[in-house]
PDB file of C-alpha atoms in Angstrom:
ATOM      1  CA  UNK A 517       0.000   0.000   0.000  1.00  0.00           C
ATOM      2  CA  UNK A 518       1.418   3.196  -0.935  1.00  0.00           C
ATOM      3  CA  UNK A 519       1.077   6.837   0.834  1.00  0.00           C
ATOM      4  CA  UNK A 520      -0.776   9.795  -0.794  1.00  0.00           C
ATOM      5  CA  UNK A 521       0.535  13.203   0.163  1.00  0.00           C
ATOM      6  CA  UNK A 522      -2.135  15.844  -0.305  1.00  0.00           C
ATOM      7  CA  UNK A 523      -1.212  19.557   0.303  1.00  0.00           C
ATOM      8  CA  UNK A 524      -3.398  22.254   1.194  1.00  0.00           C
ATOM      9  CA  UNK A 525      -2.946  25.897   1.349  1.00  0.00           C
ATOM     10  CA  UNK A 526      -5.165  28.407   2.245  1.00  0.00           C
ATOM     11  CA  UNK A 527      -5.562  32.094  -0.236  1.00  0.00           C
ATOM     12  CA  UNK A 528      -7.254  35.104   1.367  1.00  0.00           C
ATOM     13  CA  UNK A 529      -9.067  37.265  -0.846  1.00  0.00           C
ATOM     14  CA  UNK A 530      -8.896  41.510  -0.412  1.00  0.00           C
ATOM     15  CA  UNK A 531     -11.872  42.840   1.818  1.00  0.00           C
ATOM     16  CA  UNK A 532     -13.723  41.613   4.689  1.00  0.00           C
ATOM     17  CA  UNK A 533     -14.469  38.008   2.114  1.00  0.00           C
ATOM     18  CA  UNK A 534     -11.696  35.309   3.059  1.00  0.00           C
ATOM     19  CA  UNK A 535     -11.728  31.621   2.954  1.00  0.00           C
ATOM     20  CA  UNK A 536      -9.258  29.519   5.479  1.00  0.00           C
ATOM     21  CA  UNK A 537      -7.811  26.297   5.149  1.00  0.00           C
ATOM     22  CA  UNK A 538      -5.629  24.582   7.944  1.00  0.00           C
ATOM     23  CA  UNK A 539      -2.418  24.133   7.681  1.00  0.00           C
ATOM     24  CA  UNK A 540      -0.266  20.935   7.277  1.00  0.00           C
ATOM     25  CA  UNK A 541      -0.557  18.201   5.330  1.00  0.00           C
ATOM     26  CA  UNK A 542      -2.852  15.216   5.067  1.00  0.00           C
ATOM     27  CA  UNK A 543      -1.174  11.680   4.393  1.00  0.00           C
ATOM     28  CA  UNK A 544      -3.485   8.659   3.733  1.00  0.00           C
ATOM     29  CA  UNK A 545      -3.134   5.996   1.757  1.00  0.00           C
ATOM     30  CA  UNK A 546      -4.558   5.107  -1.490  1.00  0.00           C
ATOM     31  CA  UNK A 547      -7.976   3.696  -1.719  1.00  0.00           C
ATOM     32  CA  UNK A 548      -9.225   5.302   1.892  1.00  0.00           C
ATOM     33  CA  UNK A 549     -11.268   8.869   2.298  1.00  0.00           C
ATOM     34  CA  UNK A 550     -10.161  12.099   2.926  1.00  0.00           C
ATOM     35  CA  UNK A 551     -11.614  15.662   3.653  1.00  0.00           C
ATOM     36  CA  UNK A 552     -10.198  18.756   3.431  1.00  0.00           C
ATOM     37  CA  UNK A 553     -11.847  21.203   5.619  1.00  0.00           C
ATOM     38  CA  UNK A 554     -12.312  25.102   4.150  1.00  0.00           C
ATOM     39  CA  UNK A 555     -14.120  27.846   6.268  1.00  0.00           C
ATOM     40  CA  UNK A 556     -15.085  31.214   4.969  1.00  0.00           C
ATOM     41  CA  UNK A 557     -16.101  34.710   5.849  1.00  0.00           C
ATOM     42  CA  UNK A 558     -18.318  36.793   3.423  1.00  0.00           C
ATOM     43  CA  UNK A 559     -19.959  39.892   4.033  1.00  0.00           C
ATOM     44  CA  UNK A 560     -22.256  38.682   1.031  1.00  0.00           C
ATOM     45  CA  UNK A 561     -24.774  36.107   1.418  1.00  0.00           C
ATOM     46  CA  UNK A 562     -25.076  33.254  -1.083  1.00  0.00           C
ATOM     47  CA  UNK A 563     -21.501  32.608  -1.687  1.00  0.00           C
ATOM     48  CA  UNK A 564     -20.425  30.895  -4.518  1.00  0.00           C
ATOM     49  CA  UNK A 565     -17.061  29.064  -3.182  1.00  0.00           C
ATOM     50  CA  UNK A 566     -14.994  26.948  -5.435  1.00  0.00           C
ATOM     51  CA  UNK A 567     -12.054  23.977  -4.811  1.00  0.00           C
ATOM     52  CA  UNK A 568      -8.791  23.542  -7.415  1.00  0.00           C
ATOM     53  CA  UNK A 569      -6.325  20.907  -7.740  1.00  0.00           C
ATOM     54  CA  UNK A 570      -2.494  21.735  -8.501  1.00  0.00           C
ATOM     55  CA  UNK A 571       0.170  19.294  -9.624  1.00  0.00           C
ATOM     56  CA  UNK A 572       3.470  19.548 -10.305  1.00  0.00           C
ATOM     57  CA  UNK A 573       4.286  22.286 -12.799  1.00  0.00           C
ATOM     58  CA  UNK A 574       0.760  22.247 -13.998  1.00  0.00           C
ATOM     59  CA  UNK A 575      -1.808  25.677 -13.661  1.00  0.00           C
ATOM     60  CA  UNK A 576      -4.262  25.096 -10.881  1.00  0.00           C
ATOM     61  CA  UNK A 577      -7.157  22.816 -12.301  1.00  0.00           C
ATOM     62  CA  UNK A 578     -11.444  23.641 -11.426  1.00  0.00           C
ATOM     63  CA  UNK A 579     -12.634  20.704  -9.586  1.00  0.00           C
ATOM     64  CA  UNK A 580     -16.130  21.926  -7.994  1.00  0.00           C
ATOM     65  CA  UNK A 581     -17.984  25.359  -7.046  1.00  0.00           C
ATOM     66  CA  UNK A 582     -20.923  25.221  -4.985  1.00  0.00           C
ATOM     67  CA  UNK A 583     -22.903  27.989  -3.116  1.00  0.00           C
ATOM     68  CA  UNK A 584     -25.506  28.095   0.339  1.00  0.00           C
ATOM     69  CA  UNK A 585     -28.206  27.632  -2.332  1.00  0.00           C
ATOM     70  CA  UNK A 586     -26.683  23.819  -3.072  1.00  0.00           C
ATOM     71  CA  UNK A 587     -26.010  24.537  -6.474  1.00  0.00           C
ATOM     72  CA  UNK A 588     -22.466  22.005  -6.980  1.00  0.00           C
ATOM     73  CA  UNK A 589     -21.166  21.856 -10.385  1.00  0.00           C
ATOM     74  CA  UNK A 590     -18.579  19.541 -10.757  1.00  0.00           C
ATOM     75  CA  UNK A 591     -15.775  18.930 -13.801  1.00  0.00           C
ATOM     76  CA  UNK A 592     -16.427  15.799 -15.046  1.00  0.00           C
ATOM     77  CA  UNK A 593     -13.431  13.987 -14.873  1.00  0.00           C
ATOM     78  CA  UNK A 594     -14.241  14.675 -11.060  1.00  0.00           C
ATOM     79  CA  UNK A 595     -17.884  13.679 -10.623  1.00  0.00           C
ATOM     80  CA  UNK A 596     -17.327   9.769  -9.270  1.00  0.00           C
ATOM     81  CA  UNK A 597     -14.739  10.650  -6.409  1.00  0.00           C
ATOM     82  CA  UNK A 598     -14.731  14.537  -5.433  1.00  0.00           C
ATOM     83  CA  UNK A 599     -17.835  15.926  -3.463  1.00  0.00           C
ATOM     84  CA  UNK A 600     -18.624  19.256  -1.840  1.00  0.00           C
ATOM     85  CA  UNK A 601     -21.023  20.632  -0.243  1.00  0.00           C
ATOM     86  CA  UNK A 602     -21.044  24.394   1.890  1.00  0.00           C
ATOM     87  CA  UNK A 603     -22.299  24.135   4.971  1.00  0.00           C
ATOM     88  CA  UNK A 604     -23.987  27.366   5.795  1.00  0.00           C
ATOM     89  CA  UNK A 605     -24.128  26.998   9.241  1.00  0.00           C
ATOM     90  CA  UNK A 606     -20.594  26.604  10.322  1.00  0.00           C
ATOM     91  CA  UNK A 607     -19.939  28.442   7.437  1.00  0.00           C
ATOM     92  CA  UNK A 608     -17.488  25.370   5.384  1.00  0.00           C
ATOM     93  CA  UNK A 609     -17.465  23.641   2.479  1.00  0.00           C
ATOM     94  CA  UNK A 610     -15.130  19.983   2.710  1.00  0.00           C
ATOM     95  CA  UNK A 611     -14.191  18.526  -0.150  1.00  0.00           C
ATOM     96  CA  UNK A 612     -14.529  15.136   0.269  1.00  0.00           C
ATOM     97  CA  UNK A 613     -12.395  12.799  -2.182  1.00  0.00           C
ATOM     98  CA  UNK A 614     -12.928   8.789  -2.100  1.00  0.00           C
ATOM     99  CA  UNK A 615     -11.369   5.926  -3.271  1.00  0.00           C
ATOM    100  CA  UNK A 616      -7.715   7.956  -3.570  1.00  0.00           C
ATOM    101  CA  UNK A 617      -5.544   7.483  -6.123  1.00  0.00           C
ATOM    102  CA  UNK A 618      -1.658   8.453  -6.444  1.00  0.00           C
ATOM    103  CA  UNK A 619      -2.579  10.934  -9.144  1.00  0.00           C
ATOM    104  CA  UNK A 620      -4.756  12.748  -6.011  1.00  0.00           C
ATOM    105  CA  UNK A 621      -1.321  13.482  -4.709  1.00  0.00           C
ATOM    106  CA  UNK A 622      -1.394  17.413  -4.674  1.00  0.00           C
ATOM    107  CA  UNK A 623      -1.859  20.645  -3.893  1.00  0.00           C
ATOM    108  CA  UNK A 624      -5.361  22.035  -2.875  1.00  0.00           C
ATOM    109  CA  UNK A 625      -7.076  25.176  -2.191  1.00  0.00           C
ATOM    110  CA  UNK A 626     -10.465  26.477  -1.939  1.00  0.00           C
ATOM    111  CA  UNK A 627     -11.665  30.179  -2.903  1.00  0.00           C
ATOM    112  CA  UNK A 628     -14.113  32.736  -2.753  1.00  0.00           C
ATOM    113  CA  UNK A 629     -15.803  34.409  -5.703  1.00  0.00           C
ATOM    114  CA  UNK A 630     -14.075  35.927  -7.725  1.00  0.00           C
ATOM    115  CA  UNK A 631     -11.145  33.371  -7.042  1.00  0.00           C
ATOM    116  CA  UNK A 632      -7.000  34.381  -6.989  1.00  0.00           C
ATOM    117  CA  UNK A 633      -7.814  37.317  -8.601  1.00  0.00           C
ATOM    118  CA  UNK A 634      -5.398  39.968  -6.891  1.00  0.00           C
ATOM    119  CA  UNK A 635      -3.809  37.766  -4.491  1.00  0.00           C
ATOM    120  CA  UNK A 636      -0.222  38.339  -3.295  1.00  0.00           C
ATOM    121  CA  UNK A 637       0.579  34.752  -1.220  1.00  0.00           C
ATOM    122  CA  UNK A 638       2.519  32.180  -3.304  1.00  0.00           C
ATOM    123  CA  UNK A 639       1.338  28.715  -4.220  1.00  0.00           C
ATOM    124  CA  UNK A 640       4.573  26.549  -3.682  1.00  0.00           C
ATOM    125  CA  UNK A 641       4.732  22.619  -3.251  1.00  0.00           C
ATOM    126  CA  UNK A 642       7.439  20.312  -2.642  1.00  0.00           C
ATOM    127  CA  UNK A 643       8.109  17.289  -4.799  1.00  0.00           C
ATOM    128  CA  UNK A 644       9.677  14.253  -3.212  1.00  0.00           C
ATOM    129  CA  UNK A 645      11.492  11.230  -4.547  1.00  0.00           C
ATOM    130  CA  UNK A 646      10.716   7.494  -3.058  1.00  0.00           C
ATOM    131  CA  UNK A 647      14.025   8.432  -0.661  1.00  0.00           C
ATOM    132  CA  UNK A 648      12.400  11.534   1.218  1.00  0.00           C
ATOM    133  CA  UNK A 649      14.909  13.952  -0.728  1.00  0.00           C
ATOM    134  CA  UNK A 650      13.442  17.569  -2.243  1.00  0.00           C
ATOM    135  CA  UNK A 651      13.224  16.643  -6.136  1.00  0.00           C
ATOM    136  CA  UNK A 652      12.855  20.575  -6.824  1.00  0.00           C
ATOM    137  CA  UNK A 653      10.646  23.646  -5.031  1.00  0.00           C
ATOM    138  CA  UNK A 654       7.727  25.289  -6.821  1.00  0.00           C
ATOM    139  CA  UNK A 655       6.929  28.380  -6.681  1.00  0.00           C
TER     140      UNK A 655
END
C-alpha cells in the first residue's frame, strides 16, 4: 500500500471576504477517504465558493464550485470521487475525495468568488522522490 501526500494551502481574498484552510498536510493511503476542511467569511450572502487541484508544474485545475443555495457543479473527470457541499451553518465547504488514487497526490485550495484574482501569497509545493529527498521547489 502506498502513501498519498495531499497539500493544502489556504488564499485570502482583499476585503472583509476570506476563505481559510488549515495548515499541514494530510497523508493517507490510497484507496481510503479524505476531507479537506475550508471555512469562509463573506460579508455577502449566497456565496459561490470553489475547490482547485495543482500538480506539479501544472496551472491550478477547477474541480467543484458550490454555493448556500446547493447549487455544486462539478468537472467531469471529477464527478465519481470529489464531493462538496457548503455548509452554511458553520460556514465550510469539505471537499470530500474517495477511493484515492496516487494521481490525487497534490496541492489544494479552496476560494471565494471571484477566485485568486489579486492575491499576493505564493502557491509553492514540494516534490519528493521514493528516498524523502526535495526533487525541486515550486513556486
Amino acid at each position: 500500500m502506498r502513501n498519498i501526500l495531499i497539500l493544502t494551502l489556504w488564499l485570502e481574498c482583499k476585503g472583509a471576504d476570506r476563505v481559510i484552510q488549515p495548515t499541514g498536510d494530510v497523508i493517507a493511503a490510497e484507496e481510503d477517504t479524505v476531507t479537506l476542511d475550508c471555512t469562509f467569511e463573506t460579508s455577502g450572502t449566497g456565496p459561490t465558493l470553489f475547490w482547485y487541484k495543482q500538480d506539479g508544474n501544472n496551472s491550478p485545475k477547477f474541480i467543484v464550485s458550490c454555493s448556500t443555495y446547493s447549487t455544486v457543479n462539478t468537472e467531469k473527470e471529477y464527478e465519481e470521487r470529489f464531493s462538496s457541499k457548503v455548509n452554511s451553518t458553520s460556514k465550510s465547504v469539505p471537499l470530500k475525495i474517495q477511493k484515492l488514487q496516487l494521481s490525487d497526490s497534490a496541492v489544494y485550495y479552496c476560494a471565494l468568488q471571484p477566485t485568486v484574482t489579486g492575491n499576493t501569497k505564493t502557491l509553492y509545493k514540494n516534490l519528493w522522490s521514493k528516498d524523502n529527498t526535495i526533487l525541486h521547489n515550486i513556486h
